[in-house]
Short mmCIF file of C-alpha atoms in Angstrom, two decimals:
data_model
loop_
_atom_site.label_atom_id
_atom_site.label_comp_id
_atom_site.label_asym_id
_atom_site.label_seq_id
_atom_site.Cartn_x
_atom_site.Cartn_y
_atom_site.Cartn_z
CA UNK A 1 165.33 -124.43 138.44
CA UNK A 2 162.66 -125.80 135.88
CA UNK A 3 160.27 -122.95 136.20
CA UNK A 4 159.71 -121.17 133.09
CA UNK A 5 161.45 -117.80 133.28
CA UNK A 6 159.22 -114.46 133.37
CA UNK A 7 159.30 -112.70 130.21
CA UNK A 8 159.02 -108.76 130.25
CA UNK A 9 156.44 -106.98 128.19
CA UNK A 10 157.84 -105.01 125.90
CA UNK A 11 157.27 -101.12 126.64
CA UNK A 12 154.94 -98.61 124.43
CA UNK A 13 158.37 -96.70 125.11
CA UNK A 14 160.47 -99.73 122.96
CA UNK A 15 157.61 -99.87 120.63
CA UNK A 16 158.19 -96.14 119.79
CA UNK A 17 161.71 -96.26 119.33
CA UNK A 18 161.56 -99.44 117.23
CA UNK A 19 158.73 -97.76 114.92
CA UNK A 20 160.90 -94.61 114.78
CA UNK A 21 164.01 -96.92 113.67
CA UNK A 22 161.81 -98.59 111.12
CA UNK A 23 160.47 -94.69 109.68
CA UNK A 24 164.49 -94.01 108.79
CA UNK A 25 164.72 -97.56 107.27
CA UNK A 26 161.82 -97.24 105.07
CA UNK A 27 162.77 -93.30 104.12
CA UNK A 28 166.17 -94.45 102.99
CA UNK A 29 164.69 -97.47 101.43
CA UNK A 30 162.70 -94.87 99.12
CA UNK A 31 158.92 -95.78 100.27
CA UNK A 32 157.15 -92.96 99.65
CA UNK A 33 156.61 -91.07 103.07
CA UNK A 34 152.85 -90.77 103.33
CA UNK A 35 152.49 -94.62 103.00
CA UNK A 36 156.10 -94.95 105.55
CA UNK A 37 154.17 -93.00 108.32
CA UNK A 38 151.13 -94.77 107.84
CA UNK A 39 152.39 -98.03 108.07
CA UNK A 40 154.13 -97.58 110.81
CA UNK A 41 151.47 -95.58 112.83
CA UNK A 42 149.03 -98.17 112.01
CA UNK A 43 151.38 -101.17 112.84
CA UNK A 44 152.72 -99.62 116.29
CA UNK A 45 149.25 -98.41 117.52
CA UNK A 46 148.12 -102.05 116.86
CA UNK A 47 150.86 -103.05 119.20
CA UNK A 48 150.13 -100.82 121.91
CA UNK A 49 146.08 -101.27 121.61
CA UNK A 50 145.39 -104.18 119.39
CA UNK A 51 144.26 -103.95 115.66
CA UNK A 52 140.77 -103.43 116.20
CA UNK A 53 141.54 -100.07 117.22
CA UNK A 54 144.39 -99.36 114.99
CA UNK A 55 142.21 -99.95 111.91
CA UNK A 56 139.01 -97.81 113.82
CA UNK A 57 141.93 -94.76 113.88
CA UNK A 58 143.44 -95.28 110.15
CA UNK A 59 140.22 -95.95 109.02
CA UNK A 60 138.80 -92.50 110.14
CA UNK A 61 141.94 -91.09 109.98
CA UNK A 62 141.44 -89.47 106.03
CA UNK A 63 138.39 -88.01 106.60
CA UNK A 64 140.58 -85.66 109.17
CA UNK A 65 141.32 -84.11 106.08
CA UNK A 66 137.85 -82.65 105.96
CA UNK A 67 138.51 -79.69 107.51
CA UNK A 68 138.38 -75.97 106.34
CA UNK A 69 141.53 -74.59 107.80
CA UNK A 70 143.38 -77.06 105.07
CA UNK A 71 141.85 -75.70 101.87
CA UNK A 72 144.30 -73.12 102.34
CA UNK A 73 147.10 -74.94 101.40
CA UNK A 74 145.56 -75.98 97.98
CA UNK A 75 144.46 -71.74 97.01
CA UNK A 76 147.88 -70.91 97.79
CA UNK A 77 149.77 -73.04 95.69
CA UNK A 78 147.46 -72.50 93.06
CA UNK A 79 148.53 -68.66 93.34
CA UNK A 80 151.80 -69.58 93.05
CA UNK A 81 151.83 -71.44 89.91
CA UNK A 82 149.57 -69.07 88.27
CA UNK A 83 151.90 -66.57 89.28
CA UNK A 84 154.60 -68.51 87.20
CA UNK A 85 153.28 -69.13 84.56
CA UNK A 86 151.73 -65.85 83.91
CA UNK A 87 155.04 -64.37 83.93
CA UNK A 88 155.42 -62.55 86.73
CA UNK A 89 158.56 -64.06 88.04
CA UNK A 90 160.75 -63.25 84.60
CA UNK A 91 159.11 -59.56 85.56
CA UNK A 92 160.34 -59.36 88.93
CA UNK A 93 164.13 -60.89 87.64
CA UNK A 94 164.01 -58.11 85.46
CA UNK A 95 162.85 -55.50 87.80
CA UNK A 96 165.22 -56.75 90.64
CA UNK A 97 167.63 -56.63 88.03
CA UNK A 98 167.24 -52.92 87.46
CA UNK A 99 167.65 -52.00 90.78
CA UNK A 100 170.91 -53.63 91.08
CA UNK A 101 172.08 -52.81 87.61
CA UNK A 102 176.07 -50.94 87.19
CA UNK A 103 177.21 -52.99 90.56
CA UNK A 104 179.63 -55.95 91.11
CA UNK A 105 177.78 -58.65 91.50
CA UNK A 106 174.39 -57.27 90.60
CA UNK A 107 172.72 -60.19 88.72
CA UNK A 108 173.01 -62.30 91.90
CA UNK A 109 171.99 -59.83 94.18
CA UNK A 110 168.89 -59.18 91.93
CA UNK A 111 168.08 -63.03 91.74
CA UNK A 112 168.28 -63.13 95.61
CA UNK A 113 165.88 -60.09 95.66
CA UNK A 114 163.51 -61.90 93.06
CA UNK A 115 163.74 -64.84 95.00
CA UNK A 116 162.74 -62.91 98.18
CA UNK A 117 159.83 -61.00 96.32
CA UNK A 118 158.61 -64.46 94.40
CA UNK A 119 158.64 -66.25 98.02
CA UNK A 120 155.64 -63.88 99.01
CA UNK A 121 153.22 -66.00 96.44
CA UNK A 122 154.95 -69.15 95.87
CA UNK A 123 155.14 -70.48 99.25
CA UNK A 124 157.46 -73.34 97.98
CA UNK A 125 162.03 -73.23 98.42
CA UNK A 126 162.07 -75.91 95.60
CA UNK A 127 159.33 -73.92 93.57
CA UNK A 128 161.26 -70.78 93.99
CA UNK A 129 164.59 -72.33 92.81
CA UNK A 130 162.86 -74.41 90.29
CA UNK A 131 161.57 -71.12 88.47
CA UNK A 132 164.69 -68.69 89.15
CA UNK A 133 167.44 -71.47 87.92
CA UNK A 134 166.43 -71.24 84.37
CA UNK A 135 165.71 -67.70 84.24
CA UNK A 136 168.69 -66.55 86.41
CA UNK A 137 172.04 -69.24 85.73
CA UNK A 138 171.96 -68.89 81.94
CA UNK A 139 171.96 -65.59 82.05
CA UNK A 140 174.96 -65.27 84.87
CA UNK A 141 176.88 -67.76 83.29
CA UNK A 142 176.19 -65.34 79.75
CA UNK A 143 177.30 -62.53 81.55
CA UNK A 144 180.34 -64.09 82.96
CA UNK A 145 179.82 -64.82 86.27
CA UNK A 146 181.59 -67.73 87.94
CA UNK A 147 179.32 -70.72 88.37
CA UNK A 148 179.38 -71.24 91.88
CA UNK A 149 178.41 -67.68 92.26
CA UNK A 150 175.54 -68.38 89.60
CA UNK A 151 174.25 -71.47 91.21
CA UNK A 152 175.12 -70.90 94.79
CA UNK A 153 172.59 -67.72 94.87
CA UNK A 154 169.70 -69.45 93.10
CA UNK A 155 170.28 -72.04 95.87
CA UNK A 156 170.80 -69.95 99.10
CA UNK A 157 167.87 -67.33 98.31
CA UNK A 158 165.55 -69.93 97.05
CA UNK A 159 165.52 -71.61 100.58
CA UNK A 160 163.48 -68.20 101.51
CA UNK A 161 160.10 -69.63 99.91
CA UNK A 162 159.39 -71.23 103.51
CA UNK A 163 160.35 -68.20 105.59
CA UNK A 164 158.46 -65.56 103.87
CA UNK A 165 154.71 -65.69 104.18
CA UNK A 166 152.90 -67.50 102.68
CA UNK A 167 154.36 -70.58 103.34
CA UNK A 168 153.41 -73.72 102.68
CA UNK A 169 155.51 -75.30 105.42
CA UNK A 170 154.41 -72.86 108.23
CA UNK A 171 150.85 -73.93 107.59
CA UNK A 172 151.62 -77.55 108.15
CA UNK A 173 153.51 -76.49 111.25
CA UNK A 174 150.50 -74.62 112.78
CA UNK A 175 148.26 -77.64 111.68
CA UNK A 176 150.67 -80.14 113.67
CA UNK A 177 151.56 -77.84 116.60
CA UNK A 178 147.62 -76.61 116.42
CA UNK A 179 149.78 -72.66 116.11
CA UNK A 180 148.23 -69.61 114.61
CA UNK A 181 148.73 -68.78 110.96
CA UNK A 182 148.66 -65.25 111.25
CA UNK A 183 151.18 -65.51 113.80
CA UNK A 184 153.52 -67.45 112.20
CA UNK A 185 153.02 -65.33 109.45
CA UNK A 186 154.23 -62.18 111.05
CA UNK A 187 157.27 -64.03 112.48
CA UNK A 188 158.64 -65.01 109.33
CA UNK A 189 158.60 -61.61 107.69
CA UNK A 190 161.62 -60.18 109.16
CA UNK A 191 163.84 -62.78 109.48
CA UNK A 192 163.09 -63.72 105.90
CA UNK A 193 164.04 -59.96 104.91
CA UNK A 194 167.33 -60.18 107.27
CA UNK A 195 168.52 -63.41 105.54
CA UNK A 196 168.00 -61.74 102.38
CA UNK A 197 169.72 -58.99 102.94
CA UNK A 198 172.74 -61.22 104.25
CA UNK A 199 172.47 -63.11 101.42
CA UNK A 200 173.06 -59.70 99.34
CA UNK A 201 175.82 -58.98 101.84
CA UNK A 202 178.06 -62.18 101.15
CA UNK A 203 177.57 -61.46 97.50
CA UNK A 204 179.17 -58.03 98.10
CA UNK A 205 181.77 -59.41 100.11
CA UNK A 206 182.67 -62.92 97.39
CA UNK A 207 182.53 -59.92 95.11
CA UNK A 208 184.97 -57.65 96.63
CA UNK A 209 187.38 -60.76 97.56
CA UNK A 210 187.34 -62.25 94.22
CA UNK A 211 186.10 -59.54 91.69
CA UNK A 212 186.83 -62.23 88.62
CA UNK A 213 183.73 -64.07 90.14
CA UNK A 214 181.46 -61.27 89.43
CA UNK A 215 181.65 -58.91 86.75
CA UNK A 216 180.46 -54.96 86.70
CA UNK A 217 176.82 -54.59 84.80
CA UNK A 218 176.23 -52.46 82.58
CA UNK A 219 174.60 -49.06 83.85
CA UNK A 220 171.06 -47.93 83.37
CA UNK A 221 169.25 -44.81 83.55
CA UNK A 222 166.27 -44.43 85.90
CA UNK A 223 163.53 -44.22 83.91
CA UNK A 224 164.04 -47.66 82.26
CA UNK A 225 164.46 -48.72 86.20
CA UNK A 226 161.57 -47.02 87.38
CA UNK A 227 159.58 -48.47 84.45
CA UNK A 228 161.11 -52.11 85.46
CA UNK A 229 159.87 -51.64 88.94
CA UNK A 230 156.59 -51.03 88.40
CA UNK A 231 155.77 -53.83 87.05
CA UNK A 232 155.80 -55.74 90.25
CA UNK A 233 152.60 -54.60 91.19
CA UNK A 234 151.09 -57.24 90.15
CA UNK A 235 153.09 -59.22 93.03
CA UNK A 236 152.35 -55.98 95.06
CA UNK A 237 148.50 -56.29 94.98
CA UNK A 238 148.95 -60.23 95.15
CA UNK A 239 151.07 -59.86 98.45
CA UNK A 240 148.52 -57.29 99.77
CA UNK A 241 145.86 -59.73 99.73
CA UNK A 242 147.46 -62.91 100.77
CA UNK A 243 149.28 -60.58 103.54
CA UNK A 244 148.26 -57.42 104.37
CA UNK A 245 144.97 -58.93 104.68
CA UNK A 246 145.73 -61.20 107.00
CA UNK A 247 147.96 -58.71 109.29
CA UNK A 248 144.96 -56.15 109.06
CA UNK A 249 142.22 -58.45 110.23
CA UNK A 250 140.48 -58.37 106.75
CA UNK A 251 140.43 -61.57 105.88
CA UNK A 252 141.07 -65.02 107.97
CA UNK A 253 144.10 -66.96 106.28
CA UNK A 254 142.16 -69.72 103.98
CA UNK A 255 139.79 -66.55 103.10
CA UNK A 256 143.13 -64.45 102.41
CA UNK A 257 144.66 -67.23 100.06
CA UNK A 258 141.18 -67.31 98.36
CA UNK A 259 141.03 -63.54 97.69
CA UNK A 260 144.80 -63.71 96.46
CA UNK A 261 144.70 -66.93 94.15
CA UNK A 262 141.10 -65.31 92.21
CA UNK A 263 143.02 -62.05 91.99
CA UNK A 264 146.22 -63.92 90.34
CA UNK A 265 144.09 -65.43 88.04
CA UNK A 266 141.96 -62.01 87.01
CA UNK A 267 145.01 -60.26 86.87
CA UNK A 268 147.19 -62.72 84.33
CA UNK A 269 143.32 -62.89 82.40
CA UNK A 270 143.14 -59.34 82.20
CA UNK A 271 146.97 -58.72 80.80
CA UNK A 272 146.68 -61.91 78.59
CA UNK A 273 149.80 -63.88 79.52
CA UNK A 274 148.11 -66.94 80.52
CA UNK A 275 146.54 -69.07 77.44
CA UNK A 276 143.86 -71.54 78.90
CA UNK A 277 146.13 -74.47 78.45
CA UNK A 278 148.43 -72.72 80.55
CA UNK A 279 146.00 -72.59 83.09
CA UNK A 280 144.94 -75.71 82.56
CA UNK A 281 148.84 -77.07 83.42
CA UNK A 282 148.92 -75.24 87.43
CA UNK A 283 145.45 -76.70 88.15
CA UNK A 284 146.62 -79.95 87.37
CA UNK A 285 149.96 -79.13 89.26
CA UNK A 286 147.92 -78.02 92.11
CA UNK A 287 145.67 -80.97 92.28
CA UNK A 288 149.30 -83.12 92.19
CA UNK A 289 150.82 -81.29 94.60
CA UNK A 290 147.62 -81.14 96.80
CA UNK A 291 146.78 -84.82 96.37
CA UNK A 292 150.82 -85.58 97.39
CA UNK A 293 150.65 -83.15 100.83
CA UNK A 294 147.12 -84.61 101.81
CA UNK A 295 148.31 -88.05 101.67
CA UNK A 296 151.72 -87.15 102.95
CA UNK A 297 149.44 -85.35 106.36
CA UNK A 298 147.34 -88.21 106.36
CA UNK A 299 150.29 -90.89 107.30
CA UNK A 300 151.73 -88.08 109.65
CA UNK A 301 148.50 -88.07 111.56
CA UNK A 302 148.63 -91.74 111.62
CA UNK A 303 152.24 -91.76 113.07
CA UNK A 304 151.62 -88.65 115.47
CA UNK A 305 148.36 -90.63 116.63
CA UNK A 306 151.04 -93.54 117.72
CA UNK A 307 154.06 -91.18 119.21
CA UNK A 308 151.48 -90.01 121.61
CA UNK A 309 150.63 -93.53 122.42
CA UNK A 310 154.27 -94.20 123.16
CA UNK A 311 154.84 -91.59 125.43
CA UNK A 312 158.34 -91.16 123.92
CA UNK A 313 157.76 -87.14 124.28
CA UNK A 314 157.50 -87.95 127.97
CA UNK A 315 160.27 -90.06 128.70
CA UNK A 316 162.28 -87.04 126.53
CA UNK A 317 160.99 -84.74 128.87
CA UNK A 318 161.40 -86.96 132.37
CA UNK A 319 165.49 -87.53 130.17
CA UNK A 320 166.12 -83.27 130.17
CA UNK A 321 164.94 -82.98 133.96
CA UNK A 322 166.57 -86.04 135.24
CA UNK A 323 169.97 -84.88 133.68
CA UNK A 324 169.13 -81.04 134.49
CA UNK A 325 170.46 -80.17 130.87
CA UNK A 326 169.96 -76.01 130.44
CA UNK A 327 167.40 -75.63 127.80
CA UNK A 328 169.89 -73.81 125.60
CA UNK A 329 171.68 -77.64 125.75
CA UNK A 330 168.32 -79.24 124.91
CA UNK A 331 167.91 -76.55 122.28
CA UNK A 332 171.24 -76.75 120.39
CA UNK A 333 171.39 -80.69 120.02
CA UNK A 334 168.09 -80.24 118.15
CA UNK A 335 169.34 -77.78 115.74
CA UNK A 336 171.93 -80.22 115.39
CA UNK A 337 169.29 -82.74 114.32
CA UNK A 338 167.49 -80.86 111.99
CA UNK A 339 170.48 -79.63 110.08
CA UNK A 340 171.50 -83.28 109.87
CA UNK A 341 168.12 -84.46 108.92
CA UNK A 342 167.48 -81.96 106.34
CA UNK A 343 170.38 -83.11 104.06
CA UNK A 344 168.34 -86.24 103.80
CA UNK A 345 164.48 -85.18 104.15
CA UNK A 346 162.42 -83.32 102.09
CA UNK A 347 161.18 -79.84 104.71
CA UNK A 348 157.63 -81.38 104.79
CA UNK A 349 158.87 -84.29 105.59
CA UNK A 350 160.86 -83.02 108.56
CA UNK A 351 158.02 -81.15 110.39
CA UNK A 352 155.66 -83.92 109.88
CA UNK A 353 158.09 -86.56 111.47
CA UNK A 354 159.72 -84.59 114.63
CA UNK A 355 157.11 -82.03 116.04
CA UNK A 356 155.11 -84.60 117.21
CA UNK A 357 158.09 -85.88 119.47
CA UNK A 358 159.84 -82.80 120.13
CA UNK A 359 157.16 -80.00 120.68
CA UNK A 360 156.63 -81.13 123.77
CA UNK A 361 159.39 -80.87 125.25
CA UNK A 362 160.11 -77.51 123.57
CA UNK A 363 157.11 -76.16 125.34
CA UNK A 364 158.10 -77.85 128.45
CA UNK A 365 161.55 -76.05 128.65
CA UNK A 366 159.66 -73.01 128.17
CA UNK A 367 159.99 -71.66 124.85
CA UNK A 368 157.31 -70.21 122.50
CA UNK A 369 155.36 -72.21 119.90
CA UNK A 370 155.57 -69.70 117.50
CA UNK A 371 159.63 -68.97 117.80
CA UNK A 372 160.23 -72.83 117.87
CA UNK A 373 158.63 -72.98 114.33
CA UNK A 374 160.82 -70.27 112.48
CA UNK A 375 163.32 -71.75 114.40
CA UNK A 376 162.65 -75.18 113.13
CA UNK A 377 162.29 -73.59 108.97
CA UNK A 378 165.63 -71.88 109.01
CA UNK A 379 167.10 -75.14 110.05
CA UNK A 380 165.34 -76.67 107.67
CA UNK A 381 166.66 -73.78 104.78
CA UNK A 382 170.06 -74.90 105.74
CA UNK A 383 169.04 -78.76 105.31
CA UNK A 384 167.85 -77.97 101.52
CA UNK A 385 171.36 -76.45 100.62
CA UNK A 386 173.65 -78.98 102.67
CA UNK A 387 175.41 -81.54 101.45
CA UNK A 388 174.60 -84.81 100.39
CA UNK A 389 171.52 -84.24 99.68
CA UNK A 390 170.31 -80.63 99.49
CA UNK A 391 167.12 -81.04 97.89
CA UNK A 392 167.26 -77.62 96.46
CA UNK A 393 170.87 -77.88 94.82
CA UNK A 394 169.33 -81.14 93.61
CA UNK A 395 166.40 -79.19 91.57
CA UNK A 396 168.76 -76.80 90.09
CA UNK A 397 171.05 -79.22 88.51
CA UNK A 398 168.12 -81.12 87.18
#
């Protein structure tokens, strides 16, 4: 037979999964992940629709960005790292620290509690454990605490930055799975108070089991605790605005983290512990870290714009029903995935890449937006501390 033999067109399907293979490849090959999704949104929607309308999307694709709902992101980080670097972190160590003080194991139970108050305006795991380690370790290992104990508690309780609101991460969740902030918000508060109150618990109980680990504290008398404790109300009115506001109905969440970031900066005016060049340094952090998540969304859109092209959330779907796999099946092999995944992403990272393939068939199966996304940041809290690469174990050794 000398007739030419019929090729098969390669499927939007194959396209997706090669572009997804060729994500991973560039991730591990260190390409910075904004310009990874990008190039590989643009270069497998040209191969489903052609380039013309590949470069019409990416071209139009950054001025997405434009949007109100997103300035949020750049107030509350600002709040955070005026909030460091006025001080008010080495107050609430030391305040935590009181109410702990003349237990076993007290320093790490306060640093778990500071890193549980500090969450509520940093918004940030690595920022949290990148402003407890140096405060918190030294003065452990001083006191003679074993190091694991020192360092595994920084680590643990600063994965609670992205589970106690605000969060950075839920935002970019409830941009991508179009959620509701204030929702996802008042998810996150409990279960970020019940991890850090297990987190407390397994110090009691390492402390109890091996009692060389963690030494007894020395005593103090109420009024010096009393005295340390009040001076978290400057975290106390900053958490009512970014917060309470929103819970009440006062203020919409991008109004909220306005409120909150002009009161951190009155407030750290007022007491003078922020010099202008001080201030200075977290706006130029903020712009950084502002400029890195836009362009970081920016690819995601790009790559989200070319998942839904593929139809690879479809196929998943048409997969579950064809096998009749319980969603509690369906459910578990993705916590599987992210806990994998987030010993060698960055949280961010994580959300940006999967929700666009897996949300739908979350909502498919029948579970809540909302629930799947604190679902999806406590895997990813367990990512940042899991070997071989937790990103936030990383931070505290540097």
């Amino acid at each position: 037979d000398q007739r030419p033999q019929e090729r098969h067109p390669v499927t939007s399907q194959a396209i997706g999964g090669y572009g997804i293979l060729a994500l991973v490849a560039l991730t591990f090959l260190r390409v910075p992940l904004g310009a990874a999704m990008g190039l590989v949104g643009l270069a497998g929607y040209a191969a489903i629709e052609g380039w013309f309308k590949a470069t019409v999307v990416f071209g139009s694709t950054p001025y997405s960005l434009a949007q109100y709902e997103l300035s949020v992101l750049p107030l509350f980080i600002l709040m955070g790292n005026v909030a460091t670097r006025g001080g008010m972190s080495r107050e609430l160590y030391a305040a935590a620290n009181a109410i702990f003080a003349g237990r076993r194991g007290a320093l790490p139970m306060a640093t778990i509690g500071a890193c549980a108050g500090f969450a509520a305006v940093s918004g940030s795991s690595v920022a949290t454990a990148a402003t407890f380690t140096p405060i918190a370790v030294p003065e452990m290992i001083r006191q003679g605490y074993d190091v694991r104990v020192a360092t595994g508690s920084v680590a643990a309780a600063g994965t609670l930055g992205i589970l106690i609101p605000p969060s950075v991460v839920m935002v970019i969740y409830a941009l991508v799975a179009e959620a509701s902030v204030p929702a996802l918000f008042a998810a996150g508060m409990i279960p970020g108070v019940v991890l850090a109150l297990l987190f407390i618990a397994t110090v009691w109980i390492i402390a109890r089991v091996r009692p060389e680990w963690c030494p007894v504290g020395a005593r103090m008398a109420w009024r010096p605790r009393i005295k340390a404790a009040v001076q978290m109300w400057k975290l106390a009115v900053l958490f009512g605005f970014a917060i309470v506001g929103i819970y009440t109905g006062w203020f919409s969440p991008t109004e909220a983290a306005g409120v909150a970031s002009a009161a951190a900066i009155l407030i750290v005016v007022a007491i003078r512990t922020l010099s202008l060049e001080e201030f200075w340094k977290a706006v130029v952090e903020t712009l950084r870290t502002t400029a890195m998540l836009m362009f970081i969304i920016a690819g995601a859109w790009m790559f989200a714009y070319f998942v839904g092209h593929t139809k690879i959330p479809n196929a998943l779907i048409d997969l579950v029903n064809a096998w009749a796999l319980p969603g509690w099946g369906v459910m578990l092999s993705i916590i599987v995935f992210y806990v994998i995944a987030g010993c060698v992403l960055e949280s961010v990272a994580i959300i940006l890449v999967t929700v666009p393939v897996f949300l739908p068939l979350i909502v498919s199966l029948g579970y809540d937006v909302v629930w799947y996304g604190i679902l999806m940041v406590v895997m990813v809290e367990i990512g940042l501390i899991t070997p071989p690469v937790g990103l936030n174990v990383f931070v505290i050794r540097a």
